[in-house]
Amino acid sequence: MTPLVIRTLDESSAHLFDTMPDPLAFRDKHRHTRYRADWRRIALRDGRTVARAAWWGPPEDPEPLLINWFDVAEGEEEAGAALLRTAPWQTRELELDLPSGWRADPRLRTAADLRADAAGAAGYTPLVERFLYRWTPDRGLPERPGRLVFAPEPDDAVFFDLLRRIHSVTLDAHARRAAERGGPEMAAQQELDFLHWLPSPRAWWQIARTPEGETVGVHVPARNPSGPCVGFIGVVPGQRGHGYAYDLLAECTHFLAAQDAEFIAAATDQTNFPMAAHFTTAGYPVVRERLNFRADPVVSGG
């Protein structure tokens, strides 16, 4: 077999990234994503691009946060794995955002499995599958149940304590993984760090209480680099079983709509059946499905 040539792109060669077929419609998914040219790499064989990957992160960061575009030509799984293994950056996660219902379409399933196999050969293992949602104003605002009182909370220590309680018992795979490594404190700190990383105002974070003053949970209307989003929804363990997560989601949606949001992005683990049901009730359609892979120790920079 002809030797593989792996190269990192620059502004003059960035166009080479677009020379592969796009069966999973990544181009449409990432039409508003801004990538640095030098955080994109391709693998060539006989001058033909057989694998490509794009690493993403804020442009001011010295290194990318994750891989969220990964394509491999049929029969070139090892080329795709080599492309990831030899990258000069270590990233903890790889995401594949797939068309909704991809498993029911043999063509899409084959393409997804090919990329998952290549990621696995590079040392990435499956973490969780997620639903990706997108609310738009034509869906209508969800009804507010009116059971809770919402107020901002400027004290990070209060938020940290609530996040710690929420993540002490959770269905979220990322939080469970963090808790396994460092307890609910680590899960809470990672969540807090993420929320601070978002470019939206800290003043948007809110705590929900009953009219009697009992704390129920938190919701964080937010903006990520791509636009408005549900930053976080969480109910403390002692208040679960009453459907309060829907109340939080409805309030979050109303809050962002009042900020003239033209859409609101959101996501939840597919195994989090209660939250998925709340998104459906609140008028959030599934627009994509995400496969999250985590990096094992064998993944290293080259």
Tab-separated table of N, CA, C and O in Angstrom, residues 27-97:
chain	number	residue	atom	x	y	z
A	27	ARG	N	-20.446	19.141	7.342
A	27	ARG	CA	-20.274	20.508	6.849
A	27	ARG	C	-21.485	21.359	7.224
A	27	ARG	O	-21.349	22.516	7.624
A	28	ASP	N	-22.662	20.785	7.104
A	28	ASP	CA	-23.864	21.528	7.485
A	28	ASP	C	-23.899	21.741	8.993
A	28	ASP	O	-24.244	22.834	9.464
A	29	LYS	N	-23.527	20.716	9.749
A	29	LYS	CA	-23.542	20.844	11.205
A	29	LYS	C	-22.600	21.949	11.666
A	29	LYS	O	-22.898	22.704	12.602
A	30	HIS	N	-21.447	22.066	11.030
A	30	HIS	CA	-20.422	23.011	11.478
A	30	HIS	C	-20.323	24.248	10.590
A	30	HIS	O	-19.276	24.891	10.526
A	31	ARG	N	-21.425	24.589	9.937
A	31	ARG	CA	-21.373	25.733	9.018
A	31	ARG	C	-21.096	27.041	9.750
A	31	ARG	O	-20.604	28.002	9.138
A	32	HIS	N	-21.405	27.094	11.053
A	32	HIS	CA	-21.124	28.312	11.815
A	32	HIS	C	-19.943	28.155	12.769
A	32	HIS	O	-19.636	29.063	13.531
A	33	THR	N	-19.280	26.998	12.724
A	33	THR	CA	-18.138	26.754	13.600
A	33	THR	C	-16.886	27.365	12.989
A	33	THR	O	-16.619	27.187	11.795
A	34	ARG	N	-16.139	28.061	13.812
A	34	ARG	CA	-14.888	28.658	13.336
A	34	ARG	C	-13.720	27.784	13.777
A	34	ARG	O	-13.518	27.549	14.968
A	35	TYR	N	-12.965	27.288	12.803
A	35	TYR	CA	-11.797	26.460	13.076
A	35	TYR	C	-10.530	27.223	12.711
A	35	TYR	O	-10.485	27.906	11.686
A	36	ARG	N	-9.524	27.075	13.511
A	36	ARG	CA	-8.202	27.554	13.106
A	36	ARG	C	-7.656	26.610	12.043
A	36	ARG	O	-7.781	25.384	12.161
A	37	ALA	N	-7.078	27.173	11.003
A	37	ALA	CA	-6.543	26.326	9.923
A	37	ALA	C	-5.523	25.335	10.455
A	37	ALA	O	-5.497	24.163	10.052
A	38	ASP	N	-4.660	25.779	11.407
A	38	ASP	CA	-3.598	24.897	11.891
A	38	ASP	C	-4.078	23.922	12.953
A	38	ASP	O	-3.270	23.172	13.508
A	39	TRP	N	-5.380	23.892	13.230
A	39	TRP	CA	-5.958	22.850	14.080
A	39	TRP	C	-6.741	21.829	13.244
A	39	TRP	O	-7.545	21.078	13.749
A	40	ARG	N	-6.458	21.834	11.944
A	40	ARG	CA	-7.055	20.840	11.050
A	40	ARG	C	-5.939	20.039	10.401
A	40	ARG	O	-4.920	20.593	9.985
A	41	ARG	N	-6.146	18.730	10.304
A	41	ARG	CA	-5.126	17.845	9.749
A	41	ARG	C	-5.777	16.877	8.771
A	41	ARG	O	-6.949	16.528	8.921
A	42	ILE	N	-5.006	16.432	7.795
A	42	ILE	CA	-5.501	15.466	6.824
A	42	ILE	C	-4.459	14.369	6.636
A	42	ILE	O	-3.270	14.560	6.903
A	43	ALA	N	-4.934	13.219	6.179
A	43	ALA	CA	-4.065	12.119	5.788
A	43	ALA	C	-4.284	11.857	4.300
A	43	ALA	O	-5.434	11.749	3.851
A	44	LEU	N	-3.192	11.783	3.544
A	44	LEU	CA	-3.277	11.592	2.100
A	44	LEU	C	-2.601	10.288	1.688
A	44	LEU	O	-1.565	9.905	2.249
A	45	ARG	N	-3.198	9.646	0.701
A	45	ARG	CA	-2.580	8.480	0.076
A	45	ARG	C	-2.702	8.653	-1.438
A	45	ARG	O	-3.804	8.864	-1.958
A	46	ASP	N	-1.589	8.608	-2.121
A	46	ASP	CA	-1.569	8.869	-3.565
A	46	ASP	C	-2.184	10.227	-3.895
A	46	ASP	O	-2.864	10.392	-4.922
A	47	GLY	N	-1.985	11.197	-3.015
A	47	GLY	CA	-2.494	12.533	-3.251
A	47	GLY	C	-3.968	12.709	-2.957
A	47	GLY	O	-4.501	13.814	-3.124
A	48	ARG	N	-4.628	11.654	-2.519
A	48	ARG	CA	-6.064	11.726	-2.218
A	48	ARG	C	-6.259	11.774	-0.708
A	48	ARG	O	-5.638	11.013	0.033
A	49	THR	N	-7.139	12.672	-0.227
A	49	THR	CA	-7.413	12.775	1.195
A	49	THR	C	-8.259	11.592	1.633
A	49	THR	O	-9.367	11.382	1.113
A	50	VAL	N	-7.722	10.795	2.576
A	50	VAL	CA	-8.432	9.594	3.040
A	50	VAL	C	-8.883	9.711	4.485
A	50	VAL	O	-9.609	8.849	4.982
A	51	ALA	N	-8.465	10.751	5.167
A	51	ALA	CA	-8.933	10.990	6.541
A	51	ALA	C	-8.723	12.478	6.849
A	51	ALA	O	-7.793	13.107	6.324
A	52	ARG	N	-9.598	13.012	7.666
A	52	ARG	CA	-9.456	14.408	8.082
A	52	ARG	C	-10.031	14.564	9.489
A	52	ARG	O	-10.937	13.826	9.890
A	53	ALA	N	-9.474	15.506	10.218
A	53	ALA	CA	-9.957	15.787	11.566
A	53	ALA	C	-9.784	17.266	11.854
A	53	ALA	O	-8.805	17.890	11.420
A	54	ALA	N	-10.748	17.823	12.576
A	54	ALA	CA	-10.687	19.220	12.996
A	54	ALA	C	-10.791	19.278	14.508
A	54	ALA	O	-11.709	18.703	15.096
A	55	TRP	N	-9.826	19.950	15.097
A	55	TRP	CA	-9.812	20.174	16.549
A	55	TRP	C	-10.415	21.554	16.796
A	55	TRP	O	-10.139	22.513	16.059
A	56	TRP	N	-11.210	21.660	17.876
A	56	TRP	CA	-11.883	22.925	18.128
A	56	TRP	C	-11.549	23.448	19.522
A	56	TRP	O	-11.354	22.689	20.478
A	57	GLY	N	-11.511	24.758	19.625
A	57	GLY	CA	-11.336	25.443	20.895
A	57	GLY	C	-11.436	26.937	20.645
A	57	GLY	O	-11.389	27.390	19.493
A	58	PRO	N	-11.602	27.722	21.690
A	58	PRO	CA	-11.611	29.174	21.513
A	58	PRO	C	-10.327	29.632	20.843
A	58	PRO	O	-9.241	29.120	21.162
A	59	PRO	N	-10.400	30.557	19.927
A	59	PRO	CA	-9.208	30.966	19.169
A	59	PRO	C	-8.099	31.535	20.042
A	59	PRO	O	-6.933	31.504	19.652
A	60	GLU	N	-8.449	32.043	21.227
A	60	GLU	CA	-7.421	32.602	22.101
A	60	GLU	C	-6.721	31.540	22.955
A	60	GLU	O	-5.709	31.831	23.596
A	61	ASP	N	-7.244	30.294	22.941
A	61	ASP	CA	-6.629	29.234	23.737
A	61	ASP	C	-5.381	28.688	23.047
A	61	ASP	O	-5.336	28.605	21.806
A	62	PRO	N	-4.363	28.277	23.817
A	62	PRO	CA	-3.137	27.769	23.192
A	62	PRO	C	-3.303	26.392	22.567
A	62	PRO	O	-2.553	26.034	21.659
A	63	GLU	N	-4.276	25.612	23.054
A	63	GLU	CA	-4.510	24.272	22.519
A	63	GLU	C	-6.007	24.033	22.388
A	63	GLU	O	-6.807	24.631	23.119
A	64	PRO	N	-6.412	23.156	21.468
A	64	PRO	CA	-7.844	22.867	21.305
A	64	PRO	C	-8.403	22.070	22.479
A	64	PRO	O	-7.657	21.436	23.234
A	65	LEU	N	-9.733	22.090	22.584
A	65	LEU	CA	-10.418	21.378	23.660
A	65	LEU	C	-10.833	19.970	23.256
A	65	LEU	O	-10.813	19.052	24.076
A	66	LEU	N	-11.227	19.807	21.996
A	66	LEU	CA	-11.754	18.512	21.572
A	66	LEU	C	-11.698	18.390	20.062
A	66	LEU	O	-11.416	19.346	19.346
A	67	ILE	N	-11.980	17.193	19.593
A	67	ILE	CA	-12.129	16.915	18.167
A	67	ILE	C	-13.623	16.805	17.895
A	67	ILE	O	-14.313	16.009	18.549
A	68	ASN	N	-14.145	17.587	16.958
A	68	ASN	CA	-15.574	17.474	16.671
A	68	ASN	C	-15.882	17.322	15.180
A	68	ASN	O	-17.033	17.478	14.763
A	69	TRP	N	-14.856	17.014	14.402
A	69	TRP	CA	-15.058	16.664	12.992
A	69	TRP	C	-14.021	15.602	12.662
A	69	TRP	O	-12.817	15.859	12.724
A	70	PHE	N	-14.479	14.419	12.281
A	70	PHE	CA	-13.566	13.321	12.006
A	70	PHE	C	-14.163	12.469	10.903
A	70	PHE	O	-15.245	11.899	11.057
A	71	ASP	N	-13.465	12.398	9.773
A	71	ASP	CA	-13.924	11.636	8.614
A	71	ASP	C	-12.842	10.657	8.170
A	71	ASP	O	-11.642	10.978	8.202
A	72	VAL	N	-13.284	9.502	7.725
A	72	VAL	CA	-12.368	8.460	7.260
A	72	VAL	C	-12.955	7.810	6.015
A	72	VAL	O	-14.156	7.496	5.976
A	73	ALA	N	-12.137	7.619	4.999
A	73	ALA	CA	-12.588	6.927	3.789
A	73	ALA	C	-12.718	5.426	4.071
A	73	ALA	O	-12.057	4.881	4.957
A	74	GLU	N	-13.555	4.769	3.302
A	74	GLU	CA	-13.774	3.338	3.486
A	74	GLU	C	-12.456	2.576	3.341
A	74	GLU	O	-11.681	2.808	2.410
A	75	GLY	N	-12.187	1.686	4.293
A	75	GLY	CA	-10.964	0.893	4.278
A	75	GLY	C	-9.745	1.614	4.809
A	75	GLY	O	-8.637	1.059	4.812
A	76	GLU	N	-9.913	2.827	5.306
A	76	GLU	CA	-8.780	3.636	5.770
A	76	GLU	C	-8.855	3.921	7.287
A	76	GLU	O	-8.410	4.963	7.753
A	77	GLU	N	-9.395	2.962	8.033
A	77	GLU	CA	-9.502	3.155	9.483
A	77	GLU	C	-8.146	3.414	10.129
A	77	GLU	O	-8.021	4.268	11.008
A	78	GLU	N	-7.131	2.697	9.695
A	78	GLU	CA	-5.814	2.886	10.299
A	78	GLU	C	-5.238	4.249	9.955
A	78	GLU	O	-4.551	4.869	10.768
A	79	ALA	N	-5.547	4.744	8.764
A	79	ALA	CA	-5.109	6.101	8.420
A	79	ALA	C	-5.761	7.122	9.339
A	79	ALA	O	-5.117	8.068	9.812
A	80	GLY	N	-7.053	6.933	9.611
A	80	GLY	CA	-7.740	7.826	10.533
A	80	GLY	C	-7.167	7.763	11.931
A	80	GLY	O	-6.975	8.783	12.603
A	81	ALA	N	-6.860	6.533	12.378
A	81	ALA	CA	-6.266	6.370	13.710
A	81	ALA	C	-4.894	7.033	13.774
A	81	ALA	O	-4.559	7.700	14.760
A	82	ALA	N	-4.111	6.870	12.726
A	82	ALA	CA	-2.785	7.493	12.701
A	82	ALA	C	-2.887	9.012	12.721
A	82	ALA	O	-2.082	9.699	13.349
A	83	LEU	N	-3.881	9.536	12.030
A	83	LEU	CA	-4.088	10.983	12.011
A	83	LEU	C	-4.308	11.512	13.433
A	83	LEU	O	-3.774	12.566	13.811
A	84	LEU	N	-5.093	10.791	14.237
A	84	LEU	CA	-5.353	11.217	15.612
A	84	LEU	C	-4.159	10.960	16.517
A	84	LEU	O	-3.794	11.809	17.343
A	85	ARG	N	-3.528	9.786	16.366
A	85	ARG	CA	-2.426	9.417	17.265
A	85	ARG	C	-1.234	10.353	17.136
A	85	ARG	O	-0.529	10.607	18.106
A	86	THR	N	-0.981	10.866	15.936
A	86	THR	CA	0.213	11.685	15.713
A	86	THR	C	-0.035	13.173	15.912
A	86	THR	O	0.864	13.978	15.665
A	87	ALA	N	-1.242	13.536	16.337
A	87	ALA	CA	-1.548	14.959	16.531
A	87	ALA	C	-0.681	15.539	17.640
A	87	ALA	O	-0.360	14.853	18.617
A	88	PRO	N	-0.292	16.803	17.527
A	88	PRO	CA	0.559	17.422	18.543
A	88	PRO	C	-0.194	17.877	19.784
A	88	PRO	O	0.402	18.463	20.677
A	89	TRP	N	-1.514	17.607	19.854
A	89	TRP	CA	-2.298	18.017	21.021
A	89	TRP	C	-2.982	16.798	21.630
A	89	TRP	O	-3.363	15.861	20.927
A	90	GLN	N	-3.153	16.836	22.924
A	90	GLN	CA	-3.942	15.825	23.619
A	90	GLN	C	-5.307	16.432	23.937
A	90	GLN	O	-5.394	17.494	24.543
A	91	THR	N	-6.361	15.776	23.527
A	91	THR	CA	-7.713	16.217	23.851
A	91	THR	C	-8.442	15.087	24.544
A	91	THR	O	-8.291	13.920	24.179
A	92	ARG	N	-9.243	15.456	25.522
A	92	ARG	CA	-9.923	14.439	26.321
A	92	ARG	C	-11.111	13.826	25.608
A	92	ARG	O	-11.528	12.724	25.932
A	93	GLU	N	-11.676	14.547	24.622
A	93	GLU	CA	-12.899	14.048	24.001
A	93	GLU	C	-12.880	14.188	22.484
A	93	GLU	O	-12.240	15.075	21.925
A	94	LEU	N	-13.632	13.284	21.867
A	94	LEU	CA	-13.928	13.326	20.447
A	94	LEU	C	-15.435	13.217	20.316
A	94	LEU	O	-16.060	12.372	20.964
A	95	GLU	N	-16.031	14.077	19.498
A	95	GLU	CA	-17.472	14.073	19.302
A	95	GLU	C	-17.796	13.817	17.837
A	95	GLU	O	-17.170	14.381	16.944
A	96	LEU	N	-18.787	12.967	17.613
A	96	LEU	CA	-19.349	12.785	16.283
A	96	LEU	C	-20.819	13.178	16.348
A	96	LEU	O	-21.611	12.521	17.026
A	97	ASP	N	-21.188	14.264	15.682
A	97	ASP	CA	-22.575	14.713	15.650
A	97	ASP	C	-23.232	14.154	14.390
A	97	ASP	O	-22.926	14.588	13.273
